[in-house]
Short mmCIF file of N, CA and C in Angstrom, two decimals:
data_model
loop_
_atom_site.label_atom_id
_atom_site.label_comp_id
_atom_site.label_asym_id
_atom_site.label_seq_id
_atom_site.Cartn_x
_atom_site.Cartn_y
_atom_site.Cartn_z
N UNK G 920 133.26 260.02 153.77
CA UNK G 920 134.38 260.53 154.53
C UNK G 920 134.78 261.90 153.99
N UNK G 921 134.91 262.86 154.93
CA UNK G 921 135.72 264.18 154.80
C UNK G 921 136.97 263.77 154.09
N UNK G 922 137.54 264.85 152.95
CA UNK G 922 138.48 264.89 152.33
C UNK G 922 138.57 266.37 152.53
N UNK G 923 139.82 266.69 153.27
CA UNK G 923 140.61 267.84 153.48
C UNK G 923 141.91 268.46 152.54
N UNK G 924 141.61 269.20 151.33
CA UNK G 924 142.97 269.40 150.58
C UNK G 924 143.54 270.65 151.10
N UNK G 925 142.59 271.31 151.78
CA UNK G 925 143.12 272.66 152.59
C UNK G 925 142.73 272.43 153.88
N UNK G 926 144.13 272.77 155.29
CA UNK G 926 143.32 272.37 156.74
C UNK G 926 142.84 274.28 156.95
N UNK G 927 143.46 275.45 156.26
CA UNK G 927 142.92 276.18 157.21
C UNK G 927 141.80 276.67 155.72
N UNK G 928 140.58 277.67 155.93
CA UNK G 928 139.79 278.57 155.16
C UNK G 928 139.47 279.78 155.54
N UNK G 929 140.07 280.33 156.11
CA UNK G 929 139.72 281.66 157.04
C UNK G 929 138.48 282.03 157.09
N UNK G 930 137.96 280.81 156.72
CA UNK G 930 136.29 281.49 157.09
C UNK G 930 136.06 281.70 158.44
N UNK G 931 136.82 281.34 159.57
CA UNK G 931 136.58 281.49 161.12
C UNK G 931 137.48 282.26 161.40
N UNK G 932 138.13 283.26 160.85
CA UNK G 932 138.72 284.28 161.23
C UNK G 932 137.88 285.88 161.60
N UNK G 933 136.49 285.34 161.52
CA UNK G 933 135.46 286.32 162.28
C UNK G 933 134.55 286.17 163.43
N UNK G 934 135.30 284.72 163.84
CA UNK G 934 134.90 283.83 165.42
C UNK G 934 133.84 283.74 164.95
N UNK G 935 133.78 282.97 163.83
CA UNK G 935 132.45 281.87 163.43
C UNK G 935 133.59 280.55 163.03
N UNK G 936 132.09 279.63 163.08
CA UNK G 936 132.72 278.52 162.21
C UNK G 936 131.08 277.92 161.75
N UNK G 937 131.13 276.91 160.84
CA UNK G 937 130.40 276.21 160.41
C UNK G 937 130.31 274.84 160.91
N UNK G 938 128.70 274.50 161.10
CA UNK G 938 128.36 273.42 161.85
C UNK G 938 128.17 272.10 160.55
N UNK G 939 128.13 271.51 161.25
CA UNK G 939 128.03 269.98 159.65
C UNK G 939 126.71 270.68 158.90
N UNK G 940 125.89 271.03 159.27
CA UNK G 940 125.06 271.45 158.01
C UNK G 940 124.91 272.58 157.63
N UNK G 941 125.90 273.30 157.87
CA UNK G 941 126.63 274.38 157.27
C UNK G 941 125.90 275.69 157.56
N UNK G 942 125.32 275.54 158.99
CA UNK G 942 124.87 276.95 159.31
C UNK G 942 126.05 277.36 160.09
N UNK G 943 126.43 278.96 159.99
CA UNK G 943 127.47 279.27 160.49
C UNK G 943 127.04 280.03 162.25
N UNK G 944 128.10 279.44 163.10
CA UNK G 944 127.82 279.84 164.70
C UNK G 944 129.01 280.18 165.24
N UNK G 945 129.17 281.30 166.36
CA UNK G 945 130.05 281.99 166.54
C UNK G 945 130.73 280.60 167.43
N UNK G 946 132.14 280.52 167.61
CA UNK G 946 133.04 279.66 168.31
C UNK G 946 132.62 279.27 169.63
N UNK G 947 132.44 280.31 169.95
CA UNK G 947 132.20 280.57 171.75
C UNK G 947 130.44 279.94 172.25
N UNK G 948 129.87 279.18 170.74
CA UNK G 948 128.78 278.63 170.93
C UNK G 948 128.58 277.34 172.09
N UNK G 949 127.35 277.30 172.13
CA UNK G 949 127.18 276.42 173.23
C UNK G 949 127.26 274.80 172.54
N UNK G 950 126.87 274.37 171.53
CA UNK G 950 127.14 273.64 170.66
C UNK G 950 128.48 273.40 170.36
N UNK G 951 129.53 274.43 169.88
CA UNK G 951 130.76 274.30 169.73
C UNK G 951 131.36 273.87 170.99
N UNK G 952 131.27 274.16 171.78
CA UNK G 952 131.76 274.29 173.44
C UNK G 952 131.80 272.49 173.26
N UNK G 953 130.22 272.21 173.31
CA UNK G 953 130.36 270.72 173.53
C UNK G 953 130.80 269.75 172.56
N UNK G 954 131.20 269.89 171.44
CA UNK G 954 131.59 269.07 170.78
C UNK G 954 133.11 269.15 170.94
N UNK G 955 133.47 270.61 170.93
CA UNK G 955 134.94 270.76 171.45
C UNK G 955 135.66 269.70 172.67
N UNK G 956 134.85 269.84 173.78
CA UNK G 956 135.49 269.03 174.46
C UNK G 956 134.92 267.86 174.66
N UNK G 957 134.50 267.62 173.50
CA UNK G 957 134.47 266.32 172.92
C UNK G 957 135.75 265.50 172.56
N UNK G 958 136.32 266.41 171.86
CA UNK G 958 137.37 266.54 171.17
C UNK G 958 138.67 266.50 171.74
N UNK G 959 138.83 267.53 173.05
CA UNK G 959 139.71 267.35 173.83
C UNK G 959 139.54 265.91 174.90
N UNK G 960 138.46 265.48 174.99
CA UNK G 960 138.58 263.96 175.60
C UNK G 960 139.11 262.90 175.07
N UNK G 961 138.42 263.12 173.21
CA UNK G 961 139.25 262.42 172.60
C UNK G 961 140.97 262.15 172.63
N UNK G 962 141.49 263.38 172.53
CA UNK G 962 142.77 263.95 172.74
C UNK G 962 143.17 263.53 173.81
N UNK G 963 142.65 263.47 174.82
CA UNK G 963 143.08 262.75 176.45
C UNK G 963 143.05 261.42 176.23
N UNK G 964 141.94 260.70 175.80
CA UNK G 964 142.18 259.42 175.79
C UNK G 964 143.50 259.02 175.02
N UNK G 965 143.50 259.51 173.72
CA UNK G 965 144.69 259.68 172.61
C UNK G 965 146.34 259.38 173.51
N UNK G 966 146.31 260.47 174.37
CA UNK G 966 147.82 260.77 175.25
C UNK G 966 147.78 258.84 175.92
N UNK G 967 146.61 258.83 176.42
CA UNK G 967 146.57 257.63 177.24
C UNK G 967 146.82 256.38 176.76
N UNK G 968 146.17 256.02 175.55
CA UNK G 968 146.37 254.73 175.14
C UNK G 968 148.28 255.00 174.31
N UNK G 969 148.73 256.06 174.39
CA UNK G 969 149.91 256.20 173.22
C UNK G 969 151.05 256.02 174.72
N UNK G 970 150.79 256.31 175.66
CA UNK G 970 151.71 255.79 176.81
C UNK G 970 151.61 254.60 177.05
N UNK G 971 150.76 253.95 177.00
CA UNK G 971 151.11 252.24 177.10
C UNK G 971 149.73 252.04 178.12
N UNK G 972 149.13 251.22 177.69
CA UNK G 972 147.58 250.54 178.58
C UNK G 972 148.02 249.42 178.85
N UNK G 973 147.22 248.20 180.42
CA UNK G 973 147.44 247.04 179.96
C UNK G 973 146.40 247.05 178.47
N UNK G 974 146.83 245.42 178.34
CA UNK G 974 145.64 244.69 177.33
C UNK G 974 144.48 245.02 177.06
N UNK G 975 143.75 245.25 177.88
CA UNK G 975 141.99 244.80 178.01
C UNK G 975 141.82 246.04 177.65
N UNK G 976 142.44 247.50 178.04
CA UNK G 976 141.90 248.16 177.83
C UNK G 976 142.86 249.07 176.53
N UNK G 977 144.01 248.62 176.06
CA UNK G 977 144.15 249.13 174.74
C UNK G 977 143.34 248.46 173.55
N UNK G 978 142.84 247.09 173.60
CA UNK G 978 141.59 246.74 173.33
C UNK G 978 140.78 247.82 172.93
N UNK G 979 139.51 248.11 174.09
CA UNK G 979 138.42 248.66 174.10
C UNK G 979 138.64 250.42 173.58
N UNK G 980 140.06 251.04 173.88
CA UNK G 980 139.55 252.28 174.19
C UNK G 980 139.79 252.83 172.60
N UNK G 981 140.40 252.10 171.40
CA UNK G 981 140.10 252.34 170.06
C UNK G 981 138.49 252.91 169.93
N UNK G 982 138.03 251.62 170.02
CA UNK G 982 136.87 251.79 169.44
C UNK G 982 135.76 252.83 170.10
N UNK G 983 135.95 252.86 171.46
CA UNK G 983 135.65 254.46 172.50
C UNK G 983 135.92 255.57 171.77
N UNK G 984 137.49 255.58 171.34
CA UNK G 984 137.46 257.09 170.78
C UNK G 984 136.52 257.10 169.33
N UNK G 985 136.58 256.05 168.71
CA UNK G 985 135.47 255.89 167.18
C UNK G 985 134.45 256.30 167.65
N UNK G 986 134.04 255.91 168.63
CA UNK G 986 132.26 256.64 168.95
C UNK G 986 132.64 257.89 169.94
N UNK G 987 133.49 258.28 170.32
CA UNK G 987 133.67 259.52 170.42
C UNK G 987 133.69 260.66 169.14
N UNK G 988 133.93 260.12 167.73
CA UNK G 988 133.77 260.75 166.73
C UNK G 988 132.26 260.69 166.52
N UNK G 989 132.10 259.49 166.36
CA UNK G 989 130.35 259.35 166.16
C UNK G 989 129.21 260.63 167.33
N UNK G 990 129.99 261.01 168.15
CA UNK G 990 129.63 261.71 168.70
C UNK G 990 129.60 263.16 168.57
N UNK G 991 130.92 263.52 168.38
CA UNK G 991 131.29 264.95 167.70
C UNK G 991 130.01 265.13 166.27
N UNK G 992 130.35 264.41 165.89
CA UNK G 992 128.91 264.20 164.43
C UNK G 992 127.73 264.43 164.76
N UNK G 993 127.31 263.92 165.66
CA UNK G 993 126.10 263.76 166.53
C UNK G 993 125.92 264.78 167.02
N UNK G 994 126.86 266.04 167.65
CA UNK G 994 126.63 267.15 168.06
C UNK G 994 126.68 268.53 167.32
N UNK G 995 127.77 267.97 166.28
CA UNK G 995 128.18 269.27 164.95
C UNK G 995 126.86 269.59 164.46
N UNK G 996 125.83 268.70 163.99
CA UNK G 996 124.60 268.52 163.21
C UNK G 996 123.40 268.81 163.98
N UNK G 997 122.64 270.02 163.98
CA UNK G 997 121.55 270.42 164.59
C UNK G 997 120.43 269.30 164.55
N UNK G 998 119.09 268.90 165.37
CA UNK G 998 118.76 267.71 165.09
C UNK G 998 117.86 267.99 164.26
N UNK G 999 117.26 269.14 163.54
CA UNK G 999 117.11 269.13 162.57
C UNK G 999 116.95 269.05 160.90
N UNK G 1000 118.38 269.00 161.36
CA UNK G 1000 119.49 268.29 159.67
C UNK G 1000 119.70 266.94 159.62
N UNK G 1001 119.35 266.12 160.95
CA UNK G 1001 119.82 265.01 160.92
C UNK G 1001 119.07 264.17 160.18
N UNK G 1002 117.41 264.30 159.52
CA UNK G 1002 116.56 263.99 158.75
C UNK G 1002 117.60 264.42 157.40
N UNK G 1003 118.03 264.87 157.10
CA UNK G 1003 118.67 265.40 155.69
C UNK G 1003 120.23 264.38 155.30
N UNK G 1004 120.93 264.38 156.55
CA UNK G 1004 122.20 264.42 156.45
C UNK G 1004 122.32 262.73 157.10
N UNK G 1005 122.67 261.45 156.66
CA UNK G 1005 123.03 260.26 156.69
C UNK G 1005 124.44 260.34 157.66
N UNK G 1006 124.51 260.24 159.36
CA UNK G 1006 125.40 260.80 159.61
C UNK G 1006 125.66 259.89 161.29
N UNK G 1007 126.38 259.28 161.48
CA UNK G 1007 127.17 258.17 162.91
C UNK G 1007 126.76 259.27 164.10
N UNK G 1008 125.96 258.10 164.63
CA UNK G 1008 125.36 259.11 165.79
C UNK G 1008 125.45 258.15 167.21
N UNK G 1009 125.84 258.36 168.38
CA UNK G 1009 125.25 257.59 169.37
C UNK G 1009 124.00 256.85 169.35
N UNK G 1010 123.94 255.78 169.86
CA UNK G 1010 122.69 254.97 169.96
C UNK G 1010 122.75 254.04 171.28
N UNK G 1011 121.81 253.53 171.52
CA UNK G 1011 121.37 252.93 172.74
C UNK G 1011 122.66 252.01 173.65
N UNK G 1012 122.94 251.39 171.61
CA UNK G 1012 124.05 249.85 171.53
C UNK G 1012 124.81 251.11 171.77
N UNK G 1013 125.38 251.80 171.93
CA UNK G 1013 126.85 252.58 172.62
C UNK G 1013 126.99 252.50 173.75
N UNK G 1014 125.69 252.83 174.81
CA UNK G 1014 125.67 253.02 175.91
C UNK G 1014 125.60 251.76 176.35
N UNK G 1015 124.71 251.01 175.98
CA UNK G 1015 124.78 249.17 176.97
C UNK G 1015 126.10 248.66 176.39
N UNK G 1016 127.06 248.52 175.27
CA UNK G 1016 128.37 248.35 175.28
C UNK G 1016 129.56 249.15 176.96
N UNK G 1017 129.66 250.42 176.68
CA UNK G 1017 129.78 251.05 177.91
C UNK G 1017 129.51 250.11 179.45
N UNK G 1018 128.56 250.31 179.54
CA UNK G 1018 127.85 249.02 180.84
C UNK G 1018 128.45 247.90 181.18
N UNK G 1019 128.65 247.32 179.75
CA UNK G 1019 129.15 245.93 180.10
C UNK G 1019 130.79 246.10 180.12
N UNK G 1020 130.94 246.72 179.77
CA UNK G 1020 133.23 246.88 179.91
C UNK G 1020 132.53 247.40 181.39
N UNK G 1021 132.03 248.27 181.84
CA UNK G 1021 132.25 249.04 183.06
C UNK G 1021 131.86 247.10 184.15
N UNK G 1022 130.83 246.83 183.59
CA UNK G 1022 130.87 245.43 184.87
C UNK G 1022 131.47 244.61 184.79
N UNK G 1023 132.38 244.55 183.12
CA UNK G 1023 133.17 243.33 183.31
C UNK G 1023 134.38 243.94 184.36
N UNK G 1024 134.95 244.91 184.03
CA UNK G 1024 136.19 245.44 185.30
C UNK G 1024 135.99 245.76 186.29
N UNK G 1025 134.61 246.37 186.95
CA UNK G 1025 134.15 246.31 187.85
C UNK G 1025 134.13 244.99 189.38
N UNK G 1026 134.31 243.69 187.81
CA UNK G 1026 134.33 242.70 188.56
C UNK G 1026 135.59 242.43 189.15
N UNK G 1027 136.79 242.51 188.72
CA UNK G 1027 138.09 242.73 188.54
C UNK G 1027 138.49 243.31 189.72
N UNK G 1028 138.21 244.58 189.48
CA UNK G 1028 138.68 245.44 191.02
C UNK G 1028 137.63 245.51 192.09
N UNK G 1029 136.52 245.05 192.00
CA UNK G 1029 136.06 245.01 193.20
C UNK G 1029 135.36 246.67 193.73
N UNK G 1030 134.18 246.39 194.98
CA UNK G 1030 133.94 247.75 195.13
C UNK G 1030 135.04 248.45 195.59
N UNK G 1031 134.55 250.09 195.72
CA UNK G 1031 135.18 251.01 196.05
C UNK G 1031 134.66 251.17 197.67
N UNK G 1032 136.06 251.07 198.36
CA UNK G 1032 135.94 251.08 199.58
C UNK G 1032 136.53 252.16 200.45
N UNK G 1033 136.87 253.33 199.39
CA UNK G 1033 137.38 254.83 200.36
C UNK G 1033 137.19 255.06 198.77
N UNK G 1034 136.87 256.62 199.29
CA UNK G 1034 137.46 257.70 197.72
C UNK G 1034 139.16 257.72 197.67
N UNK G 1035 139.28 257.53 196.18
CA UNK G 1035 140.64 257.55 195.66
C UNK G 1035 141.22 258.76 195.20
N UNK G 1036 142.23 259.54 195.28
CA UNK G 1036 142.77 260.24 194.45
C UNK G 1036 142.80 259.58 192.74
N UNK G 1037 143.15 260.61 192.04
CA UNK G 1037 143.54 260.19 190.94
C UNK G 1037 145.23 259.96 191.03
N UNK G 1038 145.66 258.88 189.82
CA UNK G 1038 146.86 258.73 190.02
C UNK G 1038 147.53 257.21 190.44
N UNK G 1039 148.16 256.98 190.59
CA UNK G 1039 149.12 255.68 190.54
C UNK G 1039 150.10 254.79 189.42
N UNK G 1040 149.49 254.56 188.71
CA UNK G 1040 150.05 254.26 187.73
C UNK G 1040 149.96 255.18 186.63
N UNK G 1041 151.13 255.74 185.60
CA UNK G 1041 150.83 256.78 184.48
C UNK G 1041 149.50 256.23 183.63
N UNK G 1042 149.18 255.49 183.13
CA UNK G 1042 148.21 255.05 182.52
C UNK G 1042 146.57 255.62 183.13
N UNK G 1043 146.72 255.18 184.56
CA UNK G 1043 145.27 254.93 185.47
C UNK G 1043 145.01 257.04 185.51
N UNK G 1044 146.57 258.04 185.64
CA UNK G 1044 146.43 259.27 186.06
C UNK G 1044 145.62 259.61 184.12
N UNK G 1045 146.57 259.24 183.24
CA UNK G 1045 145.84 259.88 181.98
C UNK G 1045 144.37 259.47 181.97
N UNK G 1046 143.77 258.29 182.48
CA UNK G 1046 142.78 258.10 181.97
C UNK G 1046 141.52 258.93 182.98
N UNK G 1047 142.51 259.34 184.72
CA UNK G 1047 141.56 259.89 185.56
C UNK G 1047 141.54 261.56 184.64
N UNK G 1048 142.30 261.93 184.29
CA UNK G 1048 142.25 263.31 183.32
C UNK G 1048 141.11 262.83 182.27
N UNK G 1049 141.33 261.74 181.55
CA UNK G 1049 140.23 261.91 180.84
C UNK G 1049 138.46 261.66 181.29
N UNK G 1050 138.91 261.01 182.75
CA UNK G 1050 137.09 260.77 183.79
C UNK G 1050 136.91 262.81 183.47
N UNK G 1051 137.64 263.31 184.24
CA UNK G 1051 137.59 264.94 184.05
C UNK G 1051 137.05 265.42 183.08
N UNK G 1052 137.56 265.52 182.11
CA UNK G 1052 137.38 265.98 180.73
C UNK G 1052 136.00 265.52 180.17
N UNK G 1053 136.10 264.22 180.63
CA UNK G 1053 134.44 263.81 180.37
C UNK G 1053 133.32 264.01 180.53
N UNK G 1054 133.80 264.29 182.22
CA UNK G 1054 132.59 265.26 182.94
C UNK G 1054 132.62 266.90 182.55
N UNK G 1055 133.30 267.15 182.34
CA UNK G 1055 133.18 268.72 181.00
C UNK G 1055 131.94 268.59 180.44
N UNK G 1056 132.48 267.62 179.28
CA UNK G 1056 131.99 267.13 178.43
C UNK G 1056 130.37 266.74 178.59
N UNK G 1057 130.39 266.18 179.40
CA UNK G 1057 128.39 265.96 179.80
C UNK G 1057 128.23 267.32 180.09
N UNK G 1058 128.95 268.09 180.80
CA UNK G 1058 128.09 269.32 181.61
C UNK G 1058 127.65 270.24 180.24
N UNK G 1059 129.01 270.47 179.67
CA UNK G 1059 128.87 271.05 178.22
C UNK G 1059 127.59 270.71 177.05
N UNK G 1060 127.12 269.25 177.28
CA UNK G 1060 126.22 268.50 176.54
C UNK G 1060 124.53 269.28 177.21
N UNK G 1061 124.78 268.99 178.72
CA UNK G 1061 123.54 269.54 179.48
C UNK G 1061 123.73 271.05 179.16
N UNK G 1062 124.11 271.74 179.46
CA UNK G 1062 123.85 273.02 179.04
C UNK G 1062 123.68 273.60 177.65
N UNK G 1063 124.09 272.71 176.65
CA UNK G 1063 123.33 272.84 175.27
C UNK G 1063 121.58 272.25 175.49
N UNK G 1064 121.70 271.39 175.90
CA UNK G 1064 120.50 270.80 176.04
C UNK G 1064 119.36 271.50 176.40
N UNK G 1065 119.72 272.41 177.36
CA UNK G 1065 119.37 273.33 177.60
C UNK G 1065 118.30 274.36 176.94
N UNK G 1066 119.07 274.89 175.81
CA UNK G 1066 119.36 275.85 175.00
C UNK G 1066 118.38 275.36 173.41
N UNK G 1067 118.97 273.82 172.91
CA UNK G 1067 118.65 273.51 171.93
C UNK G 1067 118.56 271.42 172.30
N UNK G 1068 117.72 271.13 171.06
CA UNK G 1068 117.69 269.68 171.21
C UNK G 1068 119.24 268.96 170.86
N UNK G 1069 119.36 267.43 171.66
CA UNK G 1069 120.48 266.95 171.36
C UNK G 1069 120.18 265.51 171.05
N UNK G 1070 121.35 264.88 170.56
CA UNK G 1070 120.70 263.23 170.52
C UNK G 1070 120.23 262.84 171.39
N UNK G 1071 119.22 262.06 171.31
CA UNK G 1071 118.38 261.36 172.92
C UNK G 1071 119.68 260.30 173.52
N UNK G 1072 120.98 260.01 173.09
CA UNK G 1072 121.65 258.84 173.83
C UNK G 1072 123.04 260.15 174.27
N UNK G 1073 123.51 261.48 174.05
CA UNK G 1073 124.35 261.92 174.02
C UNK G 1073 124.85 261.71 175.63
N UNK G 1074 123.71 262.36 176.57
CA UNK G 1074 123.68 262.46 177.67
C UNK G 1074 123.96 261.07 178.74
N UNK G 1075 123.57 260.66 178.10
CA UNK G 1075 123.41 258.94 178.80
C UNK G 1075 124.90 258.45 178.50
N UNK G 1076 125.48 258.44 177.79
CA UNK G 1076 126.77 258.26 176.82
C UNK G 1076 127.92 258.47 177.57
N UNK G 1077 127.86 260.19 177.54
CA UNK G 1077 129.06 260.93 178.37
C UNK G 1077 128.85 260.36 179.64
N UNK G 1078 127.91 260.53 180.10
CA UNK G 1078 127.60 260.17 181.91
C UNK G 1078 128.25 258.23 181.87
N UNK G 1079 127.78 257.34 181.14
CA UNK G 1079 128.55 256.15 181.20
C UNK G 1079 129.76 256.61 181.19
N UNK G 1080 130.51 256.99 179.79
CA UNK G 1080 131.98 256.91 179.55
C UNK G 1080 132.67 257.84 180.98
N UNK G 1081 131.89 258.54 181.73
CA UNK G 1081 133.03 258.85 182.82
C UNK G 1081 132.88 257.76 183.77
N UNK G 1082 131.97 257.24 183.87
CA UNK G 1082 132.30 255.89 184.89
C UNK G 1082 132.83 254.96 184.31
N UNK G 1083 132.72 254.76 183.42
CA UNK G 1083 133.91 253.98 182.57
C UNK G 1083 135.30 254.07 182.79
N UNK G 1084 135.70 255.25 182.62
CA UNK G 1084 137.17 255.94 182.31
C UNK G 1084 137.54 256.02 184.13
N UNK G 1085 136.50 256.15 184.81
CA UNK G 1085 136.96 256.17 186.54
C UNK G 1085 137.38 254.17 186.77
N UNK G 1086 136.30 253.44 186.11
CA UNK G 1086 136.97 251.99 186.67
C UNK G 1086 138.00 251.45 185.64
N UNK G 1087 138.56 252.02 184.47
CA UNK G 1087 139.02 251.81 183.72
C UNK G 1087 140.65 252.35 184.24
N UNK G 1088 140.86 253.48 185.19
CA UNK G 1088 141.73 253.76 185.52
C UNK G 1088 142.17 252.86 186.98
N UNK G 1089 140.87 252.76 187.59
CA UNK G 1089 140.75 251.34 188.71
C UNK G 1089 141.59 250.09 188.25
N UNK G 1090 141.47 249.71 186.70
CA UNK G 1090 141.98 248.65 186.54
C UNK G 1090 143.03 248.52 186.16
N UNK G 1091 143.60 250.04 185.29
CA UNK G 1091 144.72 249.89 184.96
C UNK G 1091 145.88 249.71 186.31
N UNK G 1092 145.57 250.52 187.57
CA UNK G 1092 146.46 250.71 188.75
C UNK G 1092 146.40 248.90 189.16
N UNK G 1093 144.91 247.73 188.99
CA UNK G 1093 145.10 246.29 189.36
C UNK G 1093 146.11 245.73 188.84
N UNK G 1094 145.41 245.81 187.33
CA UNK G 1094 146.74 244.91 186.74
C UNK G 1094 147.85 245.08 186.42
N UNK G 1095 148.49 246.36 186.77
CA UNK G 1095 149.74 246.58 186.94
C UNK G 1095 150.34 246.45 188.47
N UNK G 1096 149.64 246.20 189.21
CA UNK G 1096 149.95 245.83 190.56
C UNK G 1096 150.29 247.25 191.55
N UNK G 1097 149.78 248.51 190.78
CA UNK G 1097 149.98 249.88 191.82
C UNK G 1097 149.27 250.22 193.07
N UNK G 1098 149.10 250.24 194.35
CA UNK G 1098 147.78 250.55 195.14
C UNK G 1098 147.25 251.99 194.64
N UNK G 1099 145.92 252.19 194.67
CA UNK G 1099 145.02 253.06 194.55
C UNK G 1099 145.71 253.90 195.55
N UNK G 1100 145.81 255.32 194.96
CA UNK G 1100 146.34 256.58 196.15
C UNK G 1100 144.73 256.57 197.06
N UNK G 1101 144.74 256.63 198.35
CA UNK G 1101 143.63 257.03 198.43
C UNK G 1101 143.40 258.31 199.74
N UNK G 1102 142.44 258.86 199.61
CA UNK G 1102 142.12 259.86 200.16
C UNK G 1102 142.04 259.97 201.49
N UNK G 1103 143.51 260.68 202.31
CA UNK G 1103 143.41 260.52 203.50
C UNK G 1103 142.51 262.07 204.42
N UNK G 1104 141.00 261.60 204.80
CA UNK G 1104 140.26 262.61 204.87
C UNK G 1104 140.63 263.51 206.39
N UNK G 1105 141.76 262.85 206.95
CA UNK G 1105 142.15 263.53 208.62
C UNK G 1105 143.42 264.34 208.49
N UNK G 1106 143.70 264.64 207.25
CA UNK G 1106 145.08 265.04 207.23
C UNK G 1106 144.72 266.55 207.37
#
């Protein structure tokens, strides 16, 4: 575990920063980009579970944001270092975990039978901000990918957790008894 006795070092006061294996890359990197809003999803989910979830899903979405760290890790670290550096990375078991919360609530609310706005219950709107943020978040992942190699599960990961976080907000609006806003396409 990181031990922080100083939070700032002005070493990024020349729009660099340092990646976990300590090669230094300007902020505005494509790498930084994606782990960043990594970070800010985290932060979204954060707002969400601290306003009040039902049950099931103040449950699950702890341990979501934990492998949302495992992820940031997974992206800080070039995959080159990752032979060097002993370090929590996405794996397969992240994504088939993902799967199964998405079909157990899936079962719950039932298909989707019009497109929904986001919104209804405060809970279901933070978590449709964080479907958003998520999809950042993959696009940010693909366009590193791009550029440089990434974990083989990163992609697969983000793309679950926004369908996740879309029926996850589905369920919060069920079991609180809110109707789904939904999209009136004649207006």
């Amino acid at each position: 575990m990181p031990r922080l006795t100083r939070i700032y070092t002005r070493k990024g006061d020349d729009g660099t920063t340092g990646l976990g294996g300590g090669q230094r890359v300007p902020k505005d990197a494509a790498r930084v980009a994606a782990y960043g809003t990594v970070d800010e999803l985290n932060a979204a989910l954060g707002v969400a579970v601290a306003h009040g979830l039902v049950p099931r899903l103040a449950e699950v979405l702890p341990t979501i944001q934990n492998e949302l760290f495992h992820l940031g890790s997974d992206l800080c670290f070039l995959e080159a270092d990752k032979a060097t550096f002993k370090l929590p990375q996405i794996e397969t078991r992240h994504v088939s975990a993902l799967e199964r919360v998405i079909d157990e609530l899936n079962d719950v609310v039932g298909p989707l039978e019009n497109f929904i706005l986001p919104g209804g219950a405060p809970g279901a709107a933070h978590l449709h901000v964080a479907r958003t943020v998520c999809r950042r978040a993959e696009r940010d992942a693909i366009a590193l990918a791009r550029e440089e190699p990434v974990g083989p599960f990163v992609i697969a990961y983000l793309n679950r957790l926004s369908d996740a976080l879309f029926v996850m907000a589905r369920y919060e609006n069920r079991i609180r008894g809110v109707a789904e806003p939904v999209w009136q396409s004649r207006l």
